[in-house]
Each structure stands twice: as structure tokens, then as C-alpha cells.
CSV table of C-alpha atoms in Angstrom, one decimal:
chain,number,residue,atom,x,y,z
A,112,MET,CA,129.0,97.3,80.5
A,113,THR,CA,129.2,95.0,83.6
A,114,LEU,CA,128.0,94.9,87.1
A,115,ASN,CA,130.6,95.9,90.0
A,116,GLY,CA,130.8,93.9,93.4
A,117,THR,CA,130.3,96.8,95.4
A,118,SER,CA,127.1,97.0,93.9
A,119,LEU,CA,126.9,93.0,93.6
A,120,ASN,CA,127.4,92.8,97.1
A,121,TRP,CA,125.1,95.2,98.0
A,122,ALA,CA,122.2,94.1,96.3
A,123,ILE,CA,122.9,90.6,98.1
A,124,ASP,CA,122.4,92.6,101.6
A,125,PHE,CA,119.4,94.5,100.1
A,126,VAL,CA,117.6,91.5,98.4
A,127,ALA,CA,118.1,89.6,102.1
A,128,ASN,CA,117.0,92.4,104.4
A,129,HIS,CA,114.0,94.4,102.1
A,130,SER,CA,113.6,93.6,98.5
A,131,ASP,CA,110.5,91.8,98.6
A,132,GLY,CA,108.9,94.1,101.4
A,133,ASP,CA,106.4,91.9,103.5
A,134,LEU,CA,104.0,90.7,100.9
A,135,PHE,CA,105.8,86.9,99.8
A,136,PRO,CA,107.7,84.8,102.2
A,137,LYS,CA,111.3,85.4,102.2
A,138,ILE,CA,113.1,83.3,99.7
A,139,LEU,CA,115.1,80.9,102.2
A,140,GLU,CA,117.6,80.1,99.7
A,141,ILE,CA,119.4,83.1,99.7
A,142,GLU,CA,121.1,82.3,103.0
A,143,ALA,CA,123.4,80.0,100.5
A,144,ILE,CA,124.3,83.2,98.3
A,145,GLN,CA,124.8,85.2,101.5
A,146,ALA,CA,127.7,82.2,102.6
A,147,LEU,CA,128.8,82.2,99.6
A,148,ARG,CA,128.9,85.5,98.5
A,149,SER,CA,132.2,85.7,97.4
A,150,ASP,CA,131.6,83.1,94.7
A,151,PHE,CA,128.2,84.6,93.3
A,152,VAL,CA,130.1,88.1,92.7
A,153,LYS,CA,133.0,86.6,90.8
A,154,LEU,CA,130.2,84.8,88.2
A,155,ILE,CA,128.5,87.8,87.5
A,156,GLU,CA,131.3,90.8,88.2
A,157,GLY,CA,132.7,92.0,85.0
A,158,LYS,CA,130.8,89.6,83.0
A,159,ASP,CA,128.8,90.8,80.1
A,160,LEU,CA,124.9,91.4,81.6
A,161,SER,CA,123.4,90.1,78.5
A,162,GLY,CA,124.9,86.3,79.0
A,163,PHE,CA,122.3,86.4,82.4
A,164,ALA,CA,118.8,85.2,81.2
A,165,VAL,CA,115.8,86.6,82.8
A,166,GLY,CA,114.7,83.7,85.2
A,167,ALA,CA,111.3,82.9,86.3
A,168,TYR,CA,109.0,84.7,88.0
A,169,ARG,CA,105.9,84.2,90.7
A,170,ARG,CA,102.8,86.3,89.9
A,171,PHE,CA,99.8,86.3,92.2
A,172,ILE,CA,96.4,88.0,92.5
A,173,VAL,CA,96.3,89.6,96.3
A,174,PRO,CA,93.4,90.9,97.5
A,175,LYS,CA,93.6,94.7,97.9
A,176,ASP,CA,90.4,95.4,99.9
A,177,GLU,CA,87.1,93.4,100.5
A,178,ILE,CA,85.9,94.1,96.5
A,179,SER,CA,89.6,94.5,94.8
A,180,TYR,CA,92.3,92.5,94.0
A,181,ARG,CA,95.9,93.5,92.6
A,182,GLN,CA,98.7,91.5,91.0
A,183,ALA,CA,102.2,90.8,92.6
A,184,THR,CA,104.8,89.3,91.0
A,185,GLN,CA,107.8,87.8,93.1
A,186,LEU,CA,111.3,88.3,90.5
A,187,HIS,CA,113.1,85.0,90.6
A,188,PRO,CA,116.0,85.9,93.2
A,189,GLN,CA,119.2,85.7,90.9
A,190,ASP,CA,116.9,88.7,89.0
A,191,SER,CA,116.4,90.4,92.1
A,192,PHE,CA,120.1,90.5,93.0
A,193,LEU,CA,120.8,92.0,89.4
A,194,LEU,CA,118.1,94.4,88.7
A,195,SER,CA,119.1,95.6,92.6
A,196,ALA,CA,123.1,95.9,91.4
A,197,VAL,CA,121.9,97.8,88.2
A,198,ILE,CA,119.8,100.1,90.3
A,199,HIS,CA,122.7,100.6,92.7
A,200,GLN,CA,125.4,101.4,90.3
A,201,PHE,CA,123.4,103.3,88.0
A,202,GLY,CA,120.3,105.0,89.4
A,203,HIS,CA,122.0,108.1,90.3
A,204,GLY,CA,121.6,109.0,86.6
A,205,ILE,CA,118.3,109.1,87.2
A,206,GLU,CA,118.2,110.5,90.3
A,207,SER,CA,120.4,113.6,89.1
A,208,ARG,CA,117.4,114.3,86.3
A,209,ARG,CA,114.6,114.4,88.9
A,210,LEU,CA,112.8,117.5,90.3
A,211,PRO,CA,114.2,119.0,93.7
A,212,ALA,CA,112.9,116.6,96.6
A,213,ASP,CA,110.8,119.7,97.7
A,214,HIS,CA,108.8,119.2,94.4
A,215,VAL,CA,109.0,114.9,94.1
A,216,PHE,CA,108.9,113.0,97.4
A,217,SER,CA,108.8,109.6,96.7
A,218,TYR,CA,111.1,107.3,96.4
A,219,ARG,CA,114.1,109.6,96.2
A,220,PHE,CA,117.7,107.4,95.4
A,221,ALA,CA,119.9,107.3,98.7
A,222,PRO,CA,120.7,103.5,98.6
A,223,SER,CA,121.9,102.6,101.9
A,224,SER,CA,122.3,99.3,104.1
A,225,GLN,CA,119.7,100.7,106.8
A,226,TYR,CA,116.8,101.5,105.0
A,227,GLY,CA,117.2,100.2,101.4
A,228,LEU,CA,117.7,102.1,98.0
A,229,TYR,CA,115.7,105.2,99.3
A,230,GLY,CA,116.3,108.1,101.6
A,231,SER,CA,113.9,109.7,103.5
A,232,GLN,CA,111.7,107.7,105.5
A,233,THR,CA,109.4,110.3,106.1
A,234,ALA,CA,108.9,111.2,102.7
A,235,TRP,CA,105.2,110.7,103.2
A,236,ASN,CA,104.8,113.0,106.2
A,237,ASP,CA,106.8,115.7,104.7
A,238,PHE,CA,104.6,115.5,101.6
A,239,TRP,CA,101.5,116.7,103.2
A,240,SER,CA,103.5,119.0,105.9
A,241,THR,CA,104.8,120.6,102.5
A,242,ALA,CA,101.2,120.8,101.2
A,243,HIS,CA,99.5,122.0,104.3
A,244,ALA,CA,102.1,125.0,104.3
A,245,ARG,CA,102.0,125.5,100.5
A,246,SER,CA,98.5,125.5,100.7
A,247,ILE,CA,97.8,128.8,103.1
A,248,GLN,CA,98.9,131.0,100.0
A,249,CYS,CA,96.5,129.7,97.7
A,250,SER,CA,92.9,129.7,97.6
A,251,THR,CA,92.1,126.1,95.8
A,252,VAL,CA,94.3,123.2,95.9
A,253,LEU,CA,93.7,120.4,93.2
A,254,TYR,CA,94.2,116.5,94.4
A,255,CYS,CA,94.2,114.1,91.8
A,256,ASP,CA,95.6,110.3,91.5
A,257,ILE,CA,97.1,108.8,88.1
A,258,ALA,CA,94.8,105.7,87.4
A,259,ASP,CA,96.8,102.3,87.3
A,260,PHE,CA,100.0,103.9,87.3
A,261,TYR,CA,102.2,100.7,87.3
A,262,ASN,CA,99.8,98.8,85.1
A,263,GLN,CA,99.7,101.2,82.5
A,264,SER,CA,103.5,102.5,82.1
A,265,TYR,CA,105.3,101.5,78.9
A,266,HIS,CA,107.8,99.9,78.2
A,267,HIS,CA,109.0,102.1,75.7
A,268,THR,CA,108.9,105.0,77.8
A,269,VAL,CA,110.9,103.4,80.9
A,270,GLU,CA,113.3,102.5,78.0
A,271,ASN,CA,113.6,106.0,76.6
A,272,GLN,CA,114.4,107.6,80.3
A,273,LEU,CA,116.8,105.0,80.9
A,274,ILE,CA,119.2,106.0,77.8
A,275,ALA,CA,118.3,109.8,78.6
A,276,SER,CA,119.7,108.7,82.3
A,277,GLU,CA,122.7,107.3,80.3
A,278,PHE,CA,121.8,103.8,81.5
A,279,PRO,CA,124.7,101.7,79.6
A,280,ASN,CA,123.0,100.1,76.5
A,281,GLN,CA,123.6,96.4,77.9
A,282,ALA,CA,121.6,97.8,81.2
A,283,ARG,CA,118.9,99.0,79.9
A,284,LYS,CA,118.0,95.9,77.5
A,285,TRP,CA,118.4,93.9,80.4
A,286,VAL,CA,116.0,96.0,82.6
A,287,ILE,CA,113.4,95.9,79.5
A,288,ASN,CA,113.6,92.2,78.8
A,289,LEU,CA,113.1,92.1,82.4
A,290,LEU,CA,109.9,93.9,82.0
A,291,GLU,CA,108.8,92.2,78.9
A,292,SER,CA,109.2,88.9,80.8
A,293,THR,CA,106.7,89.6,83.4
A,294,THR,CA,104.3,90.7,81.1
A,295,ALA,CA,103.9,88.1,78.9
A,296,GLY,CA,105.5,90.5,75.9
A,297,VAL,CA,102.7,92.9,76.3
A,298,SER,CA,104.6,96.0,76.1
A,299,ARG,CA,103.3,98.0,79.1
A,300,GLY,CA,103.2,97.5,83.0
A,301,ILE,CA,105.6,97.2,85.4
A,302,PRO,CA,105.5,94.3,88.1
A,303,ILE,CA,104.4,95.7,91.6
A,304,GLY,CA,105.9,93.3,94.3
A,305,SER,CA,108.8,95.6,95.8
A,306,ASP,CA,109.7,98.9,95.5
A,307,LEU,CA,112.7,98.3,93.3
A,308,MET,CA,110.7,99.3,90.2
A,309,ALA,CA,109.8,102.6,91.7
A,310,LEU,CA,112.9,104.4,90.6
A,311,ILE,CA,112.7,103.9,86.9
A,312,LEU,CA,109.3,105.1,86.6
B,76,MET,CA,107.7,110.2,85.5
B,77,ILE,CA,110.3,112.8,84.5
B,78,PRO,CA,108.9,113.9,81.4
B,79,ILE,CA,105.6,114.5,83.4
B,80,ASP,CA,107.2,116.3,85.5
B,81,ASN,CA,109.1,118.7,83.7
B,82,SER,CA,105.9,119.3,81.4
B,83,MET,CA,104.0,120.2,84.5
B,84,LEU,CA,106.6,122.6,85.8
B,85,SER,CA,106.8,124.0,82.3
B,86,THR,CA,103.3,124.6,81.9
B,87,GLY,CA,103.4,126.7,85.1
B,88,LEU,CA,101.6,124.6,87.5
B,89,ALA,CA,102.5,124.9,90.9
B,90,PHE,CA,102.6,121.2,91.9
B,91,LEU,CA,104.0,118.8,94.6
B,92,ARG,CA,103.9,114.9,93.5
B,93,TYR,CA,104.4,111.7,95.6
B,94,ALA,CA,104.3,108.7,93.4
B,95,ASP,CA,101.1,109.2,91.5
B,96,GLU,CA,99.6,111.4,93.6
B,97,ILE,CA,99.2,115.0,92.4
B,98,LEU,CA,99.0,118.1,94.1
B,99,VAL,CA,98.4,121.7,92.5
B,100,PHE,CA,98.0,125.2,94.2
B,101,CYS,CA,96.0,127.6,92.3
B,102,ASP,CA,95.2,130.9,93.3
B,103,SER,CA,91.2,130.6,92.0
B,104,GLU,CA,89.0,128.0,91.2
B,105,LYS,CA,89.3,128.7,87.5
B,106,ALA,CA,93.1,128.2,87.4
B,107,SER,CA,92.4,124.7,89.7
B,108,ARG,CA,90.1,123.3,86.5
B,109,GLN,CA,92.6,125.0,84.0
B,110,ALA,CA,95.3,122.7,85.9
B,111,LEU,CA,93.1,119.7,85.9
B,112,ALA,CA,92.5,119.9,82.0
B,113,SER,CA,96.6,120.7,81.8
B,114,ILE,CA,97.2,117.4,83.7
B,115,ALA,CA,95.0,115.7,81.9
B,116,SER,CA,96.3,116.5,78.8
B,117,ILE,CA,100.1,116.1,79.6
B,118,LEU,CA,99.4,112.4,81.4
B,119,ASP,CA,97.9,111.6,77.8
B,120,LYS,CA,100.2,112.7,75.7
B,121,GLN,CA,103.3,111.8,77.3
B,122,GLN,CA,102.2,108.1,78.4
B,123,ARG,CA,98.3,107.5,77.6
B,124,LEU,CA,98.1,107.4,81.3
B,125,THR,CA,94.7,108.6,82.9
B,126,LEU,CA,93.1,110.3,86.1
B,127,GLN,CA,91.0,108.4,88.8
B,128,ARG,CA,87.8,110.0,88.8
B,129,HIS,CA,86.7,109.3,92.1
B,130,LYS,CA,90.0,110.6,93.3
B,131,THR,CA,89.9,113.8,91.7
B,132,ARG,CA,89.1,116.6,94.2
B,133,PHE,CA,89.1,120.5,94.7
B,134,PHE,CA,89.6,121.6,98.0
B,135,LYS,CA,89.4,125.1,99.7
B,136,PRO,CA,92.4,125.3,101.9
B,137,ALA,CA,90.9,125.4,105.3
B,138,GLU,CA,89.3,121.8,104.5
B,139,PHE,CA,92.6,120.8,102.4
B,140,ARG,CA,94.8,121.5,105.7
B,141,ARG,CA,92.2,119.4,107.7
B,142,PHE,CA,92.9,116.3,105.1
B,143,CYS,CA,96.7,117.1,105.1
B,144,ARG,CA,96.7,116.5,108.9
B,145,GLN,CA,94.6,113.4,108.4
B,146,MET,CA,97.5,112.2,105.7
B,147,ILE,CA,100.1,112.8,108.4
B,148,GLU,CA,98.8,112.0,112.0
B,149,ASP,CA,99.0,108.4,113.0
B,150,ARG,CA,95.1,107.9,113.5
B,151,PRO,CA,95.4,105.1,116.1
B,152,ILE,CA,91.9,103.5,116.1
B,153,SER,CA,91.8,103.9,120.2
B,154,ARG,CA,93.6,104.8,122.8
B,155,ASP,CA,95.0,101.4,123.3
B,156,GLU,CA,96.0,101.6,119.6
B,157,ASP,CA,98.0,104.9,120.6
B,158,GLU,CA,99.3,103.4,123.6
B,159,LEU,CA,101.0,100.3,121.6
B,160,LEU,CA,102.1,101.8,118.6
B,161,LYS,CA,104.4,104.4,120.9
B,162,LEU,CA,105.2,101.5,123.1
B,163,ILE,CA,106.6,99.9,119.8
B,164,ARG,CA,108.3,103.2,118.5
B,165,ARG,CA,109.9,103.4,121.7
B,166,TYR,CA,111.8,100.5,121.4
B,167,SER,CA,112.4,100.5,117.6
B,168,GLY,CA,113.4,103.7,117.5
B,169,GLY,CA,110.9,104.6,115.3
B,170,ASN,CA,112.8,102.2,112.7
B,171,PRO,CA,109.6,100.1,110.3
B,172,TYR,CA,112.5,97.8,109.7
B,173,ARG,CA,114.0,96.7,112.9
B,174,THR,CA,112.8,93.5,114.6
B,175,VAL,CA,112.7,93.9,118.1
B,176,SER,CA,113.3,91.1,120.8
B,177,TYR,CA,111.4,89.4,123.4
B,178,ASN,CA,114.6,90.4,125.4
B,179,GLU,CA,114.8,94.0,124.5
B,180,ILE,CA,111.1,94.3,126.2
B,181,SER,CA,111.1,95.1,129.9
B,182,PRO,CA,108.7,92.4,131.6
B,183,GLU,CA,106.5,95.3,132.9
B,184,ASP,CA,105.8,96.8,129.3
B,185,TRP,CA,105.3,93.0,128.2
B,186,LYS,CA,102.6,92.8,130.2
B,187,LYS,CA,101.0,96.0,129.6
B,188,ILE,CA,100.5,94.6,126.0
B,189,THR,CA,97.6,91.8,126.4
B,190,GLU,CA,96.1,89.8,124.1
B,191,LYS,CA,92.7,91.4,125.7
B,192,ILE,CA,94.2,95.1,124.2
B,193,VAL,CA,95.2,93.8,120.7
B,194,ARG,CA,92.0,91.9,120.1
B,195,GLY,CA,90.0,95.0,120.8
B,196,ILE,CA,91.8,96.7,118.8
B,197,ILE,CA,91.5,94.5,115.5
B,198,ARG,CA,88.0,93.9,116.5
B,199,GLU,CA,87.7,97.7,116.4
B,200,TYR,CA,88.8,97.8,112.9
B,201,ILE,CA,86.7,95.0,111.4
B,202,ASP,CA,83.5,96.2,112.7
B,203,LYS,CA,83.6,99.2,111.0
B,204,ALA,CA,81.1,99.3,108.1
B,205,GLU,CA,84.3,100.1,106.1
B,206,VAL,CA,87.4,98.5,107.2
B,207,ASP,CA,90.5,100.8,106.8
B,208,TYR,CA,92.6,97.8,105.2
B,209,ILE,CA,95.5,100.2,104.8
B,210,ARG,CA,95.7,100.7,108.1
B,211,LEU,CA,95.4,97.6,109.5
B,212,ARG,CA,97.7,96.4,107.7
B,213,TRP,CA,100.0,99.2,109.3
B,214,PHE,CA,99.2,97.6,112.3
B,215,TYR,CA,100.5,94.3,111.8
B,216,ARG,CA,103.4,95.2,110.9
B,217,ARG,CA,104.2,97.4,113.6
B,218,LEU,CA,103.1,94.4,115.6
B,219,SER,CA,105.2,92.2,113.7
B,220,GLN,CA,107.9,94.2,114.9
B,221,ILE,CA,107.7,93.1,118.5
B,222,GLY,CA,106.3,89.6,118.0
B,223,HIS,CA,103.7,89.9,120.5
B,224,PRO,CA,101.5,86.9,120.2
B,225,GLY,CA,98.3,88.8,121.5
B,226,ALA,CA,96.6,88.8,117.8
B,227,ILE,CA,97.3,85.0,117.0
B,228,ASP,CA,93.8,83.9,118.0
B,229,VAL,CA,91.5,86.7,116.9
B,230,SER,CA,93.7,87.2,113.5
B,231,LEU,CA,93.0,83.3,112.9
B,232,GLU,CA,89.3,83.2,114.1
B,233,GLU,CA,88.8,86.6,112.2
B,234,LEU,CA,90.5,85.3,108.9
B,235,GLU,CA,87.4,85.5,106.6
B,236,LYS,CA,87.3,89.3,107.5
B,237,LEU,CA,90.6,89.7,107.4
B,238,GLY,CA,91.9,88.4,103.8
B,239,PRO,CA,93.6,91.6,102.6
B,240,CYS,CA,95.6,91.8,105.2
B,241,PHE,CA,96.5,87.7,104.8
B,242,ALA,CA,100.1,88.7,104.0
B,243,ASN,CA,100.5,90.8,106.9
B,244,ILE,CA,99.0,88.1,109.1
B,245,CYS,CA,101.6,85.5,108.3
B,246,SER,CA,104.2,87.8,108.4
B,247,TYR,CA,102.7,88.5,112.0
B,248,LEU,CA,102.7,84.7,112.6
B,249,ALA,CA,106.4,84.1,111.8
B,250,SER,CA,107.5,87.0,113.6
B,251,VAL,CA,106.0,85.8,117.1
B,252,GLN,CA,108.1,84.9,119.7
B,253,ALA,CA,107.8,84.0,123.2
B,254,ILE,CA,105.2,81.6,123.1
B,255,ALA,CA,105.3,77.7,124.8
B,256,ALA,CA,105.8,75.1,121.7
B,257,ASP,CA,102.7,73.3,122.4
B,258,ARG,CA,101.0,76.1,121.0
B,259,TRP,CA,102.4,76.6,118.0
B,260,LYS,CA,101.9,72.9,117.7
B,261,GLY,CA,97.6,73.9,117.8
B,262,ILE,CA,98.5,77.1,115.6
B,263,GLY,CA,99.8,74.6,113.3
B,264,SER,CA,96.6,72.9,113.7
B,265,ARG,CA,94.5,75.9,112.9
B,266,LEU,CA,96.3,76.9,109.8
B,267,LEU,CA,95.8,72.9,108.3
B,268,GLY,CA,91.8,73.7,108.9
B,269,LEU,CA,92.3,77.2,106.9
B,270,LEU,CA,94.0,75.1,104.2
B,271,GLU,CA,90.2,73.3,104.0
B,272,SER,CA,88.2,76.9,103.9
B,273,ASP,CA,87.0,78.1,100.6
B,274,GLU,CA,88.8,81.3,100.8
B,275,VAL,CA,92.1,79.8,100.7
B,276,LYS,CA,91.4,76.7,98.6
B,277,SER,CA,90.5,79.6,96.2
B,278,ASN,CA,93.5,81.9,96.5
B,279,GLU,CA,97.3,80.5,95.5
B,280,PHE,CA,98.7,83.2,97.4
B,281,PHE,CA,96.9,82.3,100.4
B,282,ARG,CA,97.9,78.7,100.1
B,283,LEU,CA,101.8,79.7,99.3
B,284,SER,CA,101.3,82.1,102.5
B,285,ILE,CA,100.0,79.9,105.0
B,286,LEU,CA,102.6,76.9,103.9
B,287,SER,CA,105.4,79.0,104.1
B,288,LEU,CA,105.0,79.3,107.7
B,289,PHE,CA,105.7,75.3,108.4
B,290,SER,CA,109.1,76.2,106.6
B,291,ARG,CA,110.0,79.2,108.7
B,292,ASN,CA,109.3,77.6,112.2
B,293,ALA,CA,110.1,73.9,113.2
B,294,TYR,CA,107.5,73.8,116.4
B,295,ILE,CA,104.3,74.4,114.0
B,296,ASN,CA,105.7,71.0,113.0
B,297,HIS,CA,102.9,68.5,111.3
B,298,PHE,CA,104.9,67.6,108.3
B,299,SER,CA,103.1,64.5,108.0
B,300,VAL,CA,100.2,66.0,107.0
B,301,LEU,CA,101.7,68.2,104.8
B,302,ALA,CA,103.7,65.3,103.4
B,303,SER,CA,100.1,63.5,102.5
B,304,ARG,CA,99.0,66.8,100.8
B,305,PHE,CA,101.9,66.7,98.5
B,306,GLN,CA,100.9,64.6,95.2
B,307,ALA,CA,97.3,67.0,95.1
B,308,SER,CA,99.2,70.3,95.5
B,309,ASP,CA,100.5,73.0,93.0
B,310,PRO,CA,103.9,73.5,92.6
B,311,TYR,CA,104.0,76.8,94.7
B,312,ALA,CA,102.6,74.4,97.5
B,313,ARG,CA,105.0,71.6,96.4
B,314,ARG,CA,107.8,74.2,97.0
B,315,GLU,CA,106.8,75.1,100.6
B,316,ILE,CA,106.4,71.2,101.6
B,317,PHE,CA,109.9,70.6,100.1
B,318,LEU,CA,110.8,73.7,102.7
B,319,ALA,CA,108.4,72.2,105.7
B,320,ALA,CA,110.5,69.1,105.2
B,321,LYS,CA,113.9,70.3,105.9
B,322,LYS,CA,113.0,72.2,108.8
B,323,ASN,CA,111.2,69.0,109.8
B,324,ASN,CA,113.8,66.8,109.5
B,325,GLY,CA,111.8,65.3,106.5
B,326,VAL,CA,115.5,64.3,104.5
B,327,ASP,CA,114.0,60.5,104.3
B,328,TRP,CA,110.7,62.2,102.6
B,329,LEU,CA,112.6,64.0,100.8
B,330,ARG,CA,115.0,61.4,99.1
B,331,GLU,CA,111.5,60.0,97.3
B,332,HIS,CA,111.0,63.0,95.4
B,333,LYS,CA,115.4,62.7,93.9
B,334,GLU,CA,113.7,60.8,91.0
B,335,ASN,CA,111.2,63.9,90.1
B,336,PHE,CA,113.7,66.6,90.2
B,337,TYR,CA,113.7,66.7,85.9
B,338,SER,CA,110.4,67.7,86.1
B,339,MET,CA,110.3,70.0,88.7
B,340,ASP,CA,109.8,73.9,87.9
B,341,PRO,CA,112.6,76.4,88.4
B,342,TRP,CA,111.1,77.5,91.8
B,343,GLN,CA,110.8,73.7,93.1
B,344,ARG,CA,114.4,73.2,91.6
B,345,MET,CA,115.9,75.5,93.6
B,346,ALA,CA,113.9,74.7,97.2
B,347,PHE,CA,114.9,71.0,96.5
B,348,ILE,CA,118.5,71.8,95.7
B,349,PHE,CA,118.5,74.1,99.1
B,350,CYS,CA,117.0,71.0,101.0
B,351,CYS,CA,119.4,68.7,99.7
B,352,ALA,CA,121.9,70.3,101.9
B,353,ASP,CA,120.4,67.6,104.5
B,354,LEU,CA,121.2,64.5,103.2
B,355,PRO,CA,124.4,62.6,103.8
B,356,ALA,CA,127.4,63.9,102.3
B,357,ASP,CA,127.9,61.4,99.6
B,358,GLU,CA,124.4,61.0,98.7
B,359,LYS,CA,123.9,64.3,98.4
B,360,LYS,CA,127.0,65.4,96.2
B,361,TYR,CA,126.5,62.1,94.1
B,362,PHE,CA,122.6,63.5,93.2
B,363,ILE,CA,123.8,67.6,92.4
B,364,ASN,CA,126.7,66.5,90.4
B,365,ARG,CA,124.5,64.4,88.2
B,366,TRP,CA,122.9,67.9,87.2
B,367,THR,CA,124.2,70.6,85.2
B,368,PHE,CA,123.6,75.0,86.5
B,369,ASP,CA,124.6,77.4,84.1
B,370,ARG,CA,122.8,80.1,86.2
B,371,PRO,CA,125.4,81.7,89.1
B,372,PHE,CA,122.5,81.5,91.7
B,373,ASP,CA,122.1,77.5,91.0
B,374,ILE,CA,125.5,77.3,90.9
B,375,VAL,CA,126.5,78.8,93.9
B,376,LEU,CA,123.8,77.3,95.6
B,377,ALA,CA,124.4,73.5,94.5
B,378,LYS,CA,127.8,74.4,96.0
B,379,TRP,CA,126.6,75.8,99.1
B,380,ALA,CA,124.0,72.2,99.1
B,381,ARG,CA,127.0,70.4,98.7
B,382,SER,CA,129.4,71.8,100.7
B,383,THR,CA,127.3,72.5,104.1
């Protein structure tokens, strides 16, 4: 299994424009990869993914409100490129197994240069508008929220889902290796910092 | 979440989900309690996940619809914010990622946004007993789209209360357009002052965010002060100081750090090679060629630095 040039080129633009959101300062060195993108793509395209060891990440404690904090992880830019390309190339395998978008509204995979990995910019409002309409025909609505979702997710569960979504072995192993490297070997927890990981949860 | 969604569907729950938030529509109060028990069990059995106790709620339909409206509406804190957001939306076409340049905005519209108005909006947020930081972060993101300087002073003055918005404020400051160079210099002085505050001293992320502004805007400058802080700085701060040197023609200062390249961490090395692009052609070629790079990112970065 190897990454293709289309996904790698898409990943370079995606990381440059969207990847780390507005939490982390933009990595200025990405300018160099954009300038010599064909060199970068040539070094990765068609190569064994297992040959690209995971790089050093940065982890910070960031205030959420006045009395709580959350951890935020910034991947090494090479890993951001590779992960973005992996998701771009194989994400449809996950998306095709999900319930329809009128059941599950968040992070629907539809990569584009303008908006990044996910399609709808109105998903949050669509979720609440649909809920508003649905509530007319019921007598009680239960609202609940999963506790500490990202930090509590097991790598093993993620791996099983990547297998079921027909991720090639090397891509699956590379993603799991990336997760394990950012949790110091602990088998749960997904790095928080960008939306890249949202699809695999 | 696919197995959890499938299991909830198989159990017959009429649900909608957005990330970690789940809504279930039930025919009776008893059914809603059974639904809660089912979800708790599914989450536990599938992935040993739990629900947030303080967020779980049972709604009657009318109350729920009010709740839905609150989640959807813009909920500006004042009429001023409402008008400002409408103006930004008009220029951005509603695209939250679009940066609107100063030249795109008509002088009349730019004048409508005053420092007093922006200050008033932010003050209204932070004067509340319980500050809505989610909403305030969202406001900073919108303001960053047009880079209006109106929030600079109030943000720097009130930083103690604005900690949870810190990253957004730094992004905002990086976005500011249409102010004079000498004002930037003053902002730089105030940012340096912030580095001495207890809040910033105690948080690595705050220091990184502040220092990153010096590597993105040449007008802020103050590089000599940053250089004097280098030896006592943590690795993340050192990386930003290297990048600030590049932005502020500090190539001669950078040269003195070549001999420490072998002991730098990967993020400092990455920044240092990037900065080497500004060294004289022969010098950078000789220096970069002494090192072996085996990761594609580093190989391409080194090639770019040698050839730029």
C-alpha cells in the first residue's frame, strides 16, 4: 500500500490552509514544502508507508474556561501531511459505513480545497434544525453527551474500525503507531488539536 | 462511533448525533429513561465510555425547541455585535475561513467599526458573572477575518480574564491590518511585558503563542530583547526566537547558533534550517551539507533553504 500523488498534493494544501486550526501558530516551514511540493511528493508517493517513522509532536495544556484545561497536540508537519493524505485516500471507506447524514451530522467526509476534509459548513445548525422538527412528534427528548470522548477512545477500537473500513494494513498500522506515539504507549486517547482525527473516531 | 451508532439503531432508539452529543426522541418519560439506560450500557460495553452526568437532561418538546433555537441562533451579546457580524458575513460570503483584506472593505463600512464598539462588545462578554468563552472565541475568530484593530487594546489590557481565548487573541493580533508601523512597535513592547506576567510565565502555550507573533510581523520587531531572552528560554520559545530572527534580519545572530545545531530538538532544527535560507549562499550550502537528513520533510526543507 502506498500513498498517491493526488492525495499527497491535496494534503499539502490542506495542511497549509486548515490543518492546525487557529489553536497553534502556523508552521512557517510548510512554505518550503509548498514551494518544492513535487520533490516532497516524489519522496513519498509509491513508497512503503512503514518507512516513514512518526516524528516529534508538541503537546500543550490549554485553558478551556476559567477553571478547566485541555491538552492539545500538534503533530510534526510531516505526520500531518501523511495523515491527511491517508484520510484523503482511504476516508471514503469509513464514510461509506456510517449512518446517513440525517442521523449523524458531524464530520461528514467530503474533501474539498475550500473547506478541507468535511463537507457541510452548516452541519451544526442542520443538527439542531432537524432535532427541532423531530421534537414535534414526541413527548420527551433525551439529551446526553459522552464524557471526555477523545481522551477515552481506545486505539484497539479505532484499529478494528479501520480494518472494517478496508484501510490497507500499512495505512492502519501507521495511523495506530501515530496514536500510540502521542499517548506515550497508553492504549487510549486521540490527539486533540485539529479535526483530522475526527473521522476515525 | 460506527458500532455505537449501529447498536443504538438496532436497539430501536430514534436518535440524532453530532460528535459526542446524542439526542433521543421518545414517546414517554419512561421511554426516555430506558433510552438513557440503553445508551449508558452501549457506551460501556462497546468502548468503556461514560456520559457526562451534568449535561444529561430530559426535555419536554416545547422546552426542547427553545433549547434548539438557542443552539442555532447567532446569539450576539448586543446589537453592536449583531451589526458587526452581519457586516463581516456580507464581505466573507458567510465563509468562516475567508480572510477579507482591508482594501475589499469600503471606507464607510470600515469607519462604522470603531474601537469603542469592539471594546464594548468584548467588555460585555467578560463582565458577565459566567463568561461565555465559547462564544467569545467565536467572536475573535470572526474579527480575525477582517483584521480590524479595534480589539487590540482591550485584549491586551484584559488578558488576565481572557486566558481561555489566548490562542484566538494571538491569531487575531496576527491578522490585524491597516495600522501604522509605530503602533506595531508599541504592541510589541506590550507583548514583551506580558511575557513577564505570572499567567504567561506559568504556561508554555501562552509563551509560544506570544513569541510566534514576533516571527510573523516584522513591524513588531524588538528582536534584541528576544535575543537576550534566548539562553533562558525553553525549547519551544527558542524555536520562535529563531523564526523571529529570520523575520527581523537577524542572520548574524543566527550564525552564532550554528555550532549548537547538533543539540537542538527536532522542532528547533526545523526552524533553524528554515532560517538558514537567509545566510549567504556559500555559507548555507556548506553548513547544510554537513548534515544528513533522512525524513522527506527535512530533505525538502534543506533543499529549499540551500536554493532560496
